[in-house]
Coordinates of C-alpha atoms in Angstrom, one line a residue:
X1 CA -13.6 -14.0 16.7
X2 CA -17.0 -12.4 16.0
X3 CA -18.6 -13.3 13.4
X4 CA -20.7 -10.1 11.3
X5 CA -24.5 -10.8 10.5
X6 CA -25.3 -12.3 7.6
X7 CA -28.2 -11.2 5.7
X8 CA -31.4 -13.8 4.9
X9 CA -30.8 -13.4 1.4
X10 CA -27.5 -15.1 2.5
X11 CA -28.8 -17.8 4.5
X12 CA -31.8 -19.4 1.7
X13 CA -31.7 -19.7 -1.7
X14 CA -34.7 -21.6 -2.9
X15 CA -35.7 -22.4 0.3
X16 CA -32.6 -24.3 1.6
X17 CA -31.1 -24.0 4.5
X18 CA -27.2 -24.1 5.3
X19 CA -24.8 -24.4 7.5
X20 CA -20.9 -22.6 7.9
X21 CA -18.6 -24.9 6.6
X22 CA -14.7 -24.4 7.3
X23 CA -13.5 -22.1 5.4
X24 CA -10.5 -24.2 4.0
X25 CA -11.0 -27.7 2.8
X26 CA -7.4 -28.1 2.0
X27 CA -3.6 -26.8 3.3
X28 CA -2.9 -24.0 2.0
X29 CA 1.0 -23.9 2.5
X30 CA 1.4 -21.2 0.3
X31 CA -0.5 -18.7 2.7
X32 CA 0.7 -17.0 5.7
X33 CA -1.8 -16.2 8.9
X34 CA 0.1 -14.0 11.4
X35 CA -1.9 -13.2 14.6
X36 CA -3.8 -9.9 14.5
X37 CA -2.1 -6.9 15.6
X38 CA -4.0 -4.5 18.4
X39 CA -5.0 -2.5 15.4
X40 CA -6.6 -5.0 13.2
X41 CA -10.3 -6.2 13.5
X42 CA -10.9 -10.0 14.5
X43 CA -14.2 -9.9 13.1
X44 CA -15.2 -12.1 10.0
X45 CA -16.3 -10.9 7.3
X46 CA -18.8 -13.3 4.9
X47 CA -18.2 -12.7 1.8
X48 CA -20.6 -14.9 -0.5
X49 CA -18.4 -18.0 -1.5
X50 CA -18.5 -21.6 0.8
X51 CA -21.9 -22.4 2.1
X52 CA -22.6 -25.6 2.6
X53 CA -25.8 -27.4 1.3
X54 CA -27.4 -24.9 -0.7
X55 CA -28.6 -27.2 -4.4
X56 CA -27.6 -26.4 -8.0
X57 CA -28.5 -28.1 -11.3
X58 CA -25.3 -30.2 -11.1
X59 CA -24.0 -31.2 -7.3
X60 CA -23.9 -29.6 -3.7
X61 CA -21.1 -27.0 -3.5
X62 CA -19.5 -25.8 -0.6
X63 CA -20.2 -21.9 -1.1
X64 CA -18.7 -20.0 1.6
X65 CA -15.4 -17.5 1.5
X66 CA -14.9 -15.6 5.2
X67 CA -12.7 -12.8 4.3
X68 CA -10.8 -13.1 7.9
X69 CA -8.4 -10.7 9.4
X70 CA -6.8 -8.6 6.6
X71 CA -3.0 -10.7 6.4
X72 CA -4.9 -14.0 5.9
X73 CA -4.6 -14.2 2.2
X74 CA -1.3 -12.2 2.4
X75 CA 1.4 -13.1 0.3
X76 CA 4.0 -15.6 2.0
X77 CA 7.8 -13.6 1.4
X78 CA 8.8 -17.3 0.4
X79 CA 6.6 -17.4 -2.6
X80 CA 5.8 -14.8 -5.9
X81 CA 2.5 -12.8 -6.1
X82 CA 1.3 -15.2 -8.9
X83 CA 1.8 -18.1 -7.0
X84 CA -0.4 -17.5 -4.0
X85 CA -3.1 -16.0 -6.9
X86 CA -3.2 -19.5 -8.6
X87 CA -3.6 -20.9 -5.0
X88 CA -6.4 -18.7 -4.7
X89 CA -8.2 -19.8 -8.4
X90 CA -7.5 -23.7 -7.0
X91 CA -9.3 -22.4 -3.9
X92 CA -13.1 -23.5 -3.8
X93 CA -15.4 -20.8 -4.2
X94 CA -15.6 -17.3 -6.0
X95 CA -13.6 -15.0 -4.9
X96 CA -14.2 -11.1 -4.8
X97 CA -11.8 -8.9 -5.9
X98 CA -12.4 -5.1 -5.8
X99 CA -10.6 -2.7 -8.5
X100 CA -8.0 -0.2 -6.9
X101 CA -6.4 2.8 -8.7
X102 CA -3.9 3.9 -6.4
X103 CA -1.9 2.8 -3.4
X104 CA -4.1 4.0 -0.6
X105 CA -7.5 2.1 -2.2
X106 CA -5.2 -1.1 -2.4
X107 CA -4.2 -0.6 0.8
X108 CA -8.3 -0.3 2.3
X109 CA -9.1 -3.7 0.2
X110 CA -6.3 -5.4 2.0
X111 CA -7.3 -4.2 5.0
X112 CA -11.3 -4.9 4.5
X113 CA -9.9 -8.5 4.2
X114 CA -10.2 -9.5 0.6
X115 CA -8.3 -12.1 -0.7
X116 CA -6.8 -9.8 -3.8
X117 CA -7.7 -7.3 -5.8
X118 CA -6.9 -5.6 -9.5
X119 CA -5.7 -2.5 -11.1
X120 CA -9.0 -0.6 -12.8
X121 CA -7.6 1.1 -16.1
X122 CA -11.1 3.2 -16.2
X123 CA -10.6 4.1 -12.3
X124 CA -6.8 5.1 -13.0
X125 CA -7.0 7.4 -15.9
X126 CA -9.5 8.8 -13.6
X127 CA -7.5 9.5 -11.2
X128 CA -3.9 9.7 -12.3
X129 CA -4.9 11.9 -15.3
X130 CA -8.7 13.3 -14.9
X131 CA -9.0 11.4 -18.2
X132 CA -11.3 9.0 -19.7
X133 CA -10.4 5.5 -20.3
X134 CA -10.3 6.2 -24.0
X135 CA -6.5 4.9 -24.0
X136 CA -5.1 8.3 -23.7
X137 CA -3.0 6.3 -20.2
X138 CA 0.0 5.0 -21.5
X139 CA 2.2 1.8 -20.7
X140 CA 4.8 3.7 -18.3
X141 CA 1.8 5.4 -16.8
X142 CA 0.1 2.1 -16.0
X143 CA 2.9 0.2 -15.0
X144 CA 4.2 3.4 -12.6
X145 CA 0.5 3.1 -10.8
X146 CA 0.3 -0.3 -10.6
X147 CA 4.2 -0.7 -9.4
X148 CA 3.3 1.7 -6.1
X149 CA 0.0 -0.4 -5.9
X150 CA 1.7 -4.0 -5.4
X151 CA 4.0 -2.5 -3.1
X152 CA 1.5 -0.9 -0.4
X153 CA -0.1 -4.7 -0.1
X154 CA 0.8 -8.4 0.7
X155 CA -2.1 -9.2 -1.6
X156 CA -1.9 -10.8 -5.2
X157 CA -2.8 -8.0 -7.5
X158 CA -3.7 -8.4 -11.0
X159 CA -2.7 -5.9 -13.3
X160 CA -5.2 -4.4 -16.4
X161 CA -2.8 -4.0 -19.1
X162 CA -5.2 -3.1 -21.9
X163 CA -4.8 -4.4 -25.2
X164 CA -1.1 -4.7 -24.9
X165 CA -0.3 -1.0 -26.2
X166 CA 0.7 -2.0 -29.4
X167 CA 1.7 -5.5 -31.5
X168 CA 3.0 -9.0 -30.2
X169 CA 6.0 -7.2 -29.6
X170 CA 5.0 -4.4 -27.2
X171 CA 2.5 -6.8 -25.3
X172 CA 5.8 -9.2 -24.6
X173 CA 7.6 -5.8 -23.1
X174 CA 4.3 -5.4 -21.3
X175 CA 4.1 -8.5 -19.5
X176 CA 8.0 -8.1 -18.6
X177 CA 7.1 -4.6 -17.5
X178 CA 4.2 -5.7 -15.5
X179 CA 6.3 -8.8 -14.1
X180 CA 9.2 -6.6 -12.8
X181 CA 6.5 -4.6 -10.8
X182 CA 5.0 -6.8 -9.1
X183 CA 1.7 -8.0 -10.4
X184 CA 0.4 -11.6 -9.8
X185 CA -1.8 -11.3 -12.8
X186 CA -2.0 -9.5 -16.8
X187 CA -5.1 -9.2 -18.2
X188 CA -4.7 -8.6 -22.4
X189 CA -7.9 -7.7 -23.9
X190 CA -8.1 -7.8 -28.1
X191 CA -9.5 -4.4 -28.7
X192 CA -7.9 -2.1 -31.1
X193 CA -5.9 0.9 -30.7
X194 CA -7.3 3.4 -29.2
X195 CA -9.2 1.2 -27.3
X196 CA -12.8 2.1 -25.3
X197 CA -13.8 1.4 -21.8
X198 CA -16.2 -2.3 -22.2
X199 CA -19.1 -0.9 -21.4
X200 CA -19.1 2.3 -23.6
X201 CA -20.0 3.0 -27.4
X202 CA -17.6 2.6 -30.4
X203 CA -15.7 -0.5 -29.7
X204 CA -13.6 -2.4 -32.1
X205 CA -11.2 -5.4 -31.9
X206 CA -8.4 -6.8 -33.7
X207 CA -8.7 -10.0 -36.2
X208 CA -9.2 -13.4 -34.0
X209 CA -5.6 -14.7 -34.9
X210 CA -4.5 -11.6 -33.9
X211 CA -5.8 -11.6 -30.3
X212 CA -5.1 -15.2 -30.2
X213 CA -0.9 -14.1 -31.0
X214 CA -1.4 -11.2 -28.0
X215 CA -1.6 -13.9 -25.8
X216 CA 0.7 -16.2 -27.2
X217 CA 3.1 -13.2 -27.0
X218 CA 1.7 -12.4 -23.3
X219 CA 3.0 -16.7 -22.6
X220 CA 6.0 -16.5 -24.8
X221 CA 7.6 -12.8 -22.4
X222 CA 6.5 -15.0 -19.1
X223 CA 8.6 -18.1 -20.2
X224 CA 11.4 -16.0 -21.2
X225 CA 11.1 -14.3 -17.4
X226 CA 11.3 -17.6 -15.5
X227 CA 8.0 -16.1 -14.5
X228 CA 5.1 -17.8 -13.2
X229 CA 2.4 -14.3 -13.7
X230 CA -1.6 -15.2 -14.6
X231 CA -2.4 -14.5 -17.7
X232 CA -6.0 -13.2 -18.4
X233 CA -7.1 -13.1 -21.5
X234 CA -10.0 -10.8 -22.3
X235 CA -12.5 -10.2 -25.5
X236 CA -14.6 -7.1 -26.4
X237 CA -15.9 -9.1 -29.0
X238 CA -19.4 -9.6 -27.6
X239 CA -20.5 -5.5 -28.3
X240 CA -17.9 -5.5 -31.2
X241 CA -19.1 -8.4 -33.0
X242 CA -21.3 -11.4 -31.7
X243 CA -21.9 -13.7 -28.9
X244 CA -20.5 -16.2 -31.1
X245 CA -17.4 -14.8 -32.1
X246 CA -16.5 -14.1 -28.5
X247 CA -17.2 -17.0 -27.5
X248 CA -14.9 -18.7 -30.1
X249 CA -12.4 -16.3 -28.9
X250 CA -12.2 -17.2 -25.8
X251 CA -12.1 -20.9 -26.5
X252 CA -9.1 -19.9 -28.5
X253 CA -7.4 -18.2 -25.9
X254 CA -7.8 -21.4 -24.0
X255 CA -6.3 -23.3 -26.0
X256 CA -3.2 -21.1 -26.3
X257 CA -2.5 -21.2 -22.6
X258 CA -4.3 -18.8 -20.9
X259 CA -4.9 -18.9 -17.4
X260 CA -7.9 -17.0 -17.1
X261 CA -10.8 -16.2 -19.4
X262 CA -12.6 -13.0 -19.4
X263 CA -16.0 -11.9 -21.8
X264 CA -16.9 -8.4 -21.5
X265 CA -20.3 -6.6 -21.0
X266 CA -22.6 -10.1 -21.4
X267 CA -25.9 -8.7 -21.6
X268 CA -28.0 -12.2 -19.6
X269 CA -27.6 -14.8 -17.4
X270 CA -27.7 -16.6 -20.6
X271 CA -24.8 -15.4 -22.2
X272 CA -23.0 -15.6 -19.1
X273 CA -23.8 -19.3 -18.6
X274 CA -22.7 -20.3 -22.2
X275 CA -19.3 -18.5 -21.6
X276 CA -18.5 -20.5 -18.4
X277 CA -19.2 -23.5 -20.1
X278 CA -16.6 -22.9 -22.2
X279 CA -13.3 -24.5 -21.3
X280 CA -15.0 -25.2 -17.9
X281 CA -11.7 -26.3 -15.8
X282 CA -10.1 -22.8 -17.0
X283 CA -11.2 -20.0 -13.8
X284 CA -14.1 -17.3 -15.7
X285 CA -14.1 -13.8 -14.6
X286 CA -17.1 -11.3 -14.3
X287 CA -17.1 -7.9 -14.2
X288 CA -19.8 -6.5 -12.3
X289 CA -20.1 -2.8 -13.5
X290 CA -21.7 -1.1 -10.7
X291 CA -23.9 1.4 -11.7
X292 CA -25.1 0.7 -15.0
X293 CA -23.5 -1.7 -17.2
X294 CA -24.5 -4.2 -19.7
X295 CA -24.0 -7.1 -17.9
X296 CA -26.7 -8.0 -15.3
X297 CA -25.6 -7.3 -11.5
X298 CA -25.4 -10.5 -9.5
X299 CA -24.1 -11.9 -6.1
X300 CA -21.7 -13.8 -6.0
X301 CA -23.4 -17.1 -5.4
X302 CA -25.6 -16.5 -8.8
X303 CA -22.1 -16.2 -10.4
X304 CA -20.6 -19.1 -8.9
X305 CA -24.1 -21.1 -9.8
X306 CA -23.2 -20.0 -13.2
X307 CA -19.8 -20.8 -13.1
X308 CA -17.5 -17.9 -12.5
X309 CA -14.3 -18.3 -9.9
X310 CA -13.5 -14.4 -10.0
X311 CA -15.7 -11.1 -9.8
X312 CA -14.6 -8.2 -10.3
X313 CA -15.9 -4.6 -9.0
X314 CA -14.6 -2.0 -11.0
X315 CA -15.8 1.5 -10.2
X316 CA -17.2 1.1 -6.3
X317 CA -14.1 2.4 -4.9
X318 CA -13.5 5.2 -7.4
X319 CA -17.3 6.2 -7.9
X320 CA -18.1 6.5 -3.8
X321 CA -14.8 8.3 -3.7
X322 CA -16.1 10.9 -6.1
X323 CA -19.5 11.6 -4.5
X324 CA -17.5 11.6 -0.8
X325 CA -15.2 14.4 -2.8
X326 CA -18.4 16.5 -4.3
X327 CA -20.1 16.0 -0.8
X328 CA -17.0 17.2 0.8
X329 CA -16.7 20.0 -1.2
X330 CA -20.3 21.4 -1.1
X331 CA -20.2 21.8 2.8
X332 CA -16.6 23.5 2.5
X333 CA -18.0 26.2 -0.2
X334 CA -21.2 26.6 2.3
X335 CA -18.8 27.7 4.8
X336 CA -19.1 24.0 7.1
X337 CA -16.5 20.7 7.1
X338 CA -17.7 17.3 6.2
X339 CA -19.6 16.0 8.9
X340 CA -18.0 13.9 11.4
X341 CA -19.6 10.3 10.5
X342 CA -18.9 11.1 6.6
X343 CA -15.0 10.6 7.2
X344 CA -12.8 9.1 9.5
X345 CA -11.3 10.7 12.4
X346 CA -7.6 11.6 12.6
X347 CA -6.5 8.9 14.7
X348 CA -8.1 6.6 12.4
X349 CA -6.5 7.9 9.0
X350 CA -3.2 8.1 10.7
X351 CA -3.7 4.2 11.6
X352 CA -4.8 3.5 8.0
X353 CA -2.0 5.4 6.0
X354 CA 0.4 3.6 8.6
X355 CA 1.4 6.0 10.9
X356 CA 1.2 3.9 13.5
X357 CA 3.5 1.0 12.2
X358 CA 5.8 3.5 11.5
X359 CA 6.0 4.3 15.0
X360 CA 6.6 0.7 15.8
X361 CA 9.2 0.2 13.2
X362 CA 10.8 3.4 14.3
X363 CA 11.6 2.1 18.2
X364 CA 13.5 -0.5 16.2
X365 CA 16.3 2.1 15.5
X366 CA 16.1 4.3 17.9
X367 CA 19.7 4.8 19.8
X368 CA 19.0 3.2 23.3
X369 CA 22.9 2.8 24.5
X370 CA 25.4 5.2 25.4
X371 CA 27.6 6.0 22.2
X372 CA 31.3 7.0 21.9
X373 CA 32.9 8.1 19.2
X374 CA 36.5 8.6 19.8
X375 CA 39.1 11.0 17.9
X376 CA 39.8 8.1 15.8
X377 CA 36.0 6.9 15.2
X378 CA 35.4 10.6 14.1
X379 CA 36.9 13.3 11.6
X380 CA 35.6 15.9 14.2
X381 CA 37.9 17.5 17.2
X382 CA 35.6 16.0 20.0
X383 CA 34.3 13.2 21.6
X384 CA 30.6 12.8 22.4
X385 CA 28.9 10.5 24.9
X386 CA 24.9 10.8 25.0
X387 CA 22.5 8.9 26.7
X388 CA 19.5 8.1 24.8
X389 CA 16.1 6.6 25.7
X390 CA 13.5 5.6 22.7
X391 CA 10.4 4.9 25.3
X392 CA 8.9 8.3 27.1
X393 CA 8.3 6.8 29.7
X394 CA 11.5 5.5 30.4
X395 CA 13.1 9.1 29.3
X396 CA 14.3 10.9 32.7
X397 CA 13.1 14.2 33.0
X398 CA 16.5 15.6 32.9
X399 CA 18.2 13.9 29.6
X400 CA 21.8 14.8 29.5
X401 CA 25.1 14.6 26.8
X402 CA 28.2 15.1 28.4
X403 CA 31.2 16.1 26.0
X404 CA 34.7 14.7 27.0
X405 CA 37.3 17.6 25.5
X406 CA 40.4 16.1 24.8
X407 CA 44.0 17.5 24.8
X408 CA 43.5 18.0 21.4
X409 CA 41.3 20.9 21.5
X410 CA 44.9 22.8 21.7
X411 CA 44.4 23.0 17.9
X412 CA 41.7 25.2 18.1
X413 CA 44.5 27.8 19.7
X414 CA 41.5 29.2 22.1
X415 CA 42.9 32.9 23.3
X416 CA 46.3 31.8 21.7
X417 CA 47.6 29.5 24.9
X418 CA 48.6 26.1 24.2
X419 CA 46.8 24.9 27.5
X420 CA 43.4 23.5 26.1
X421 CA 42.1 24.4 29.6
X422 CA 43.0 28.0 29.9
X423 CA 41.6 31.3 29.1
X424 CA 38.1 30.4 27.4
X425 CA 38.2 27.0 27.9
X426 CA 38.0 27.4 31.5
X427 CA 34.1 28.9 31.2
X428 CA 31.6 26.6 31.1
X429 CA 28.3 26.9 29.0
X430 CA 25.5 25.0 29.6
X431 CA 22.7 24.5 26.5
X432 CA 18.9 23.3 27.1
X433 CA 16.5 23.0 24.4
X434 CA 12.7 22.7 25.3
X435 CA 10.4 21.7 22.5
X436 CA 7.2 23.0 21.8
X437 CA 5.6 21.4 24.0
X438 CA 7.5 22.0 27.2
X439 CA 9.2 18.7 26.8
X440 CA 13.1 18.9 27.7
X441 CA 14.3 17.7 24.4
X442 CA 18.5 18.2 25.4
X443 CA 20.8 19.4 28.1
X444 CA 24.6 20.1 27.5
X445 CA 27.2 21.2 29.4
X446 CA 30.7 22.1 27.2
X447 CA 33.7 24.2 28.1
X448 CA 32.8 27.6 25.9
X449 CA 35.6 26.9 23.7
X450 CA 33.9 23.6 22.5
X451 CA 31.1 26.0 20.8
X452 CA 32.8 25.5 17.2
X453 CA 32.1 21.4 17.7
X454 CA 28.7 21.9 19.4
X455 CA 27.2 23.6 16.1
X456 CA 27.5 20.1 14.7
X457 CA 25.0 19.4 17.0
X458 CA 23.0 22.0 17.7
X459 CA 23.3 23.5 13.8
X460 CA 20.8 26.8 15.5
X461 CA 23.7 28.5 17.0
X462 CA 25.9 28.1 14.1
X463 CA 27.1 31.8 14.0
X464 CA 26.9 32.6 17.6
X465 CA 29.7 34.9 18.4
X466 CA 30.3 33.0 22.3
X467 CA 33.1 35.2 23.1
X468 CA 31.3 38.4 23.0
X469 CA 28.7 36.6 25.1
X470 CA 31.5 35.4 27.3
X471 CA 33.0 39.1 27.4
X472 CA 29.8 41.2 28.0
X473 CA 29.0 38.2 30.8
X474 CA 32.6 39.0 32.5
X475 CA 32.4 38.5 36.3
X476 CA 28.9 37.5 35.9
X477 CA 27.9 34.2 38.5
X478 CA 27.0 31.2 37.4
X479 CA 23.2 30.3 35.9
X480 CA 23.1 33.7 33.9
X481 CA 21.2 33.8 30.6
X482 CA 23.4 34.8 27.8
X483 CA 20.8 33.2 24.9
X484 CA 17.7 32.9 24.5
X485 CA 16.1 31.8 21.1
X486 CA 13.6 29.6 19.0
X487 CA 14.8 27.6 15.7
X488 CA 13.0 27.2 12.9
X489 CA 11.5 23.7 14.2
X490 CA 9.7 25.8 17.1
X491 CA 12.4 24.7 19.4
X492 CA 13.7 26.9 22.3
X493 CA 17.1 27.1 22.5
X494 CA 18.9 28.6 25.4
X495 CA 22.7 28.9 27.0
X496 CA 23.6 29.5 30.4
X497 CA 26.5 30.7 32.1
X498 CA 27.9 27.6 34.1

């Protein structure tokens, strides 16, 4: 594997030097590491989390987290989502998690190798609606997103839920909800209805015993599952009320079970430090709002100094998205396309949206052995025998079906004889198709009274009148054209005289 460069501001802090230590210290049973396929990179990624020898206040920490190839932190089918996240919180180090907000986004922080990531209400109403996230998405809208999210990835994904859409009740129905779709992780926040984006103006929250029953409620609907989901509980309390009060909160929260403790929109490294010393063997998440927020911006080894175990990113994805969009846009109107190194090449997006597994798992079903299906196999008249190939280059260049006509074609009373071999059933008709790209897609040769059973396959000459053909062709030698068309697919579609 290669590893990528890491930057100085990487290797020192305060003048200490490090070196790479392994990236687990432990087993981790719970996680699966399939081999790379051809299409995935080998390359490490460093993300800021075990490096070993750099000095806090307290002890040495191991401080390193190599995001390796993209399945590493993938979900083992043996084991829930919410499993293999709590194997990540007992992981050492702070782990990254950046927001997604729609299957396709999931899917790229998957494949950039991070070890999960979570559903960004802001960066959904977004784009889902075109709405702010001034709680005009509902629960089913939420839940739909985030259901088509945790199936596009192996990853843990943790769900924002904001404040429950309604009482204890609705937040219980929630968690089920977010349960049966997937999620690893619920994260209840205690503002009111309607509720504001953390960062923005005009935020209220609920009473403290009431937040404190939301997550009660949250526990209570994952009991009652047989459900092992991460619950994280999250206060607005810090812009809506005090320091104090949120930080009373969230010891609160602790003490009713939480899994996870979450303080919005800290405005210092103070603040942040006297939340994370709060309850300091439950995990802390920080939200890193990236362009502006109130909480100071810090890498990830300044949070984990502090105390955190999860930051979150929750508008890079959606906010470079947009500019790519406007930029995009702006060279269409002036009459260009979006330069080539502003957006992948075809090839590339067909990889990424999966065209290329599909392929793979196609070949899987592709017919590959001779099939018969006999009059008793079949409600149709005929018998069929085709021989298949999936690979190219294995296809002859002359791919054939033969069709075995039975005595029982006599029921089709062809030119009124009882002998299934007389009159027009003594012509034969041959049929080629030739896709669109010259490839020879099908060859068939059938007695011309077949044509009523050969529709089923070729459905394009459903309608053909083949005795006039055969009439105006009387006396005519063998190899004349009697058809010559295109379908709708592009396909040419020709009969012969045989």
């Amino acid at each position: 594997m290669k590893c990528s460069a890491i930057t100085s501001s990487n290797c020192y802090h305060h003048g200490s030097s490090f070196s790479i230590s392994p990236f687990f210290s432990k087993p981790f049973s719970s996680l699966q590491f399939p081999s790379s396929s051809p299409q995935q990179s080998s390359s490490i990624v460093f993300n800021p989390l075990h490096i070993k020898g750099i000095n806090s206040k307290s002890k040495s920490k191991s401080r390193i987290i190599a995001s390796l190839d993209r399945d590493e932190w993938s979900v083992n089918k043996k084991e829930t989502p919410a499993k293999a996240l709590r194997t990540i919180l007992d992981s050492q180090g702070i782990h990254q998690c950046p927001a997604s907000f729609d299957a396709l986004s999931a899917k790229l922080v998957h494949r950039a190798g991070f070890p999960l990531t979570f559903t960004s209400g802001f960066s959904i109403a977004a784009a889902r609606l075109g709405f702010p996230d001034t709680g005009l998405i509902s629960y089913g809208e939420m839940v739909d997103q985030g259901r088509l999210i945790t199936q596009a990835v192996s990853i843990p994904v943790i769900g924002d839920a904001d404040n429950g859409y309604g009482n204890a009740i609705n937040v219980k129905r929630t968690v089920k909800g977010y349960i049966q779709a997937g999620f690893a992780g619920i994260m209840i926040e205690d503002q009111v209805s309607p509720k504001a984006c953390g960062h923005t103006q005009g935020r209220k929250v609920v009473s403290r015993e009431e937040a404190v029953m939301r997550i009660k409620a949250a526990i209570d609907a994952r009991n009652e599952s047989g459900s092992d989901i991460v619950i994280v509980a999250r206060t607005d309390s810090r812009q809506a009320v005090s320091l104090d009060e949120a930080l009373s909160r969230v010891r609160a929260f602790a003490d009713a079970g939480a899994d996870v403790l979450f303080i919005d929109a800290l405005t210092s490294k103070e603040e942040m430090r006297a939340f994370c010393e709060v309850s300091p063997l439950i995990p802390k998440l920080a939200n890193m709002l990236e362009g502006g927020g109130k909480t100071p911006i810090l890498n990830p080894m300044e949070l984990e100094d502090i105390g955190y175990k999860l930051v979150a990113y929750p508008l890079s994805l959606i906010g470079v998205s947009i500019r790519a969009m406007q930029d995009s846009l702006t060279a269409i109107k002036g009459g260009r396309i979006p330069p080539p190194g502003s957006l992948p090449s075809f090839e590339e997006i067909k990889d990424i949206v999966g065209f290329n597994a599909y392929y793979e798992e196609e070949k899987r079903y592709a017919t590959t052995a001779i099939q018969r299906h006999s009059v008793t196999e079949s409600s149709s008249p005929y018998s069929l025998q085709q021989r298949g190939e999936v690979d190219t280059e294995q296809r002859s260049p002359n791919p054939t079906v033969e069709v075995i006509t039975p005595d029982v074609y006599n029921k089709y009373g062809a030119d009124n004889s009882r002998d299934p071999f007389s009159g027009i059933w003594s012509r034969t008709l041959k049929i080629k198709i030739t896709g669109r790209d010259g490839s020879n897609k099908l060859e068939l040769s059938v007695p011309a009274g077949f044509i009523d059973g050969i529709t089923n396959i070729v459905p394009a000459l459903g309608g053909v009148n083949i005795k006039d053909l055969l009439a105006n062709a009387s006396g005519d030698i063998e190899g004349k054209l009697l058809l010559d068309i295109n379908d709708r697919m592009g396909d040419r579609i020709q009969v012969f005289l045989g």
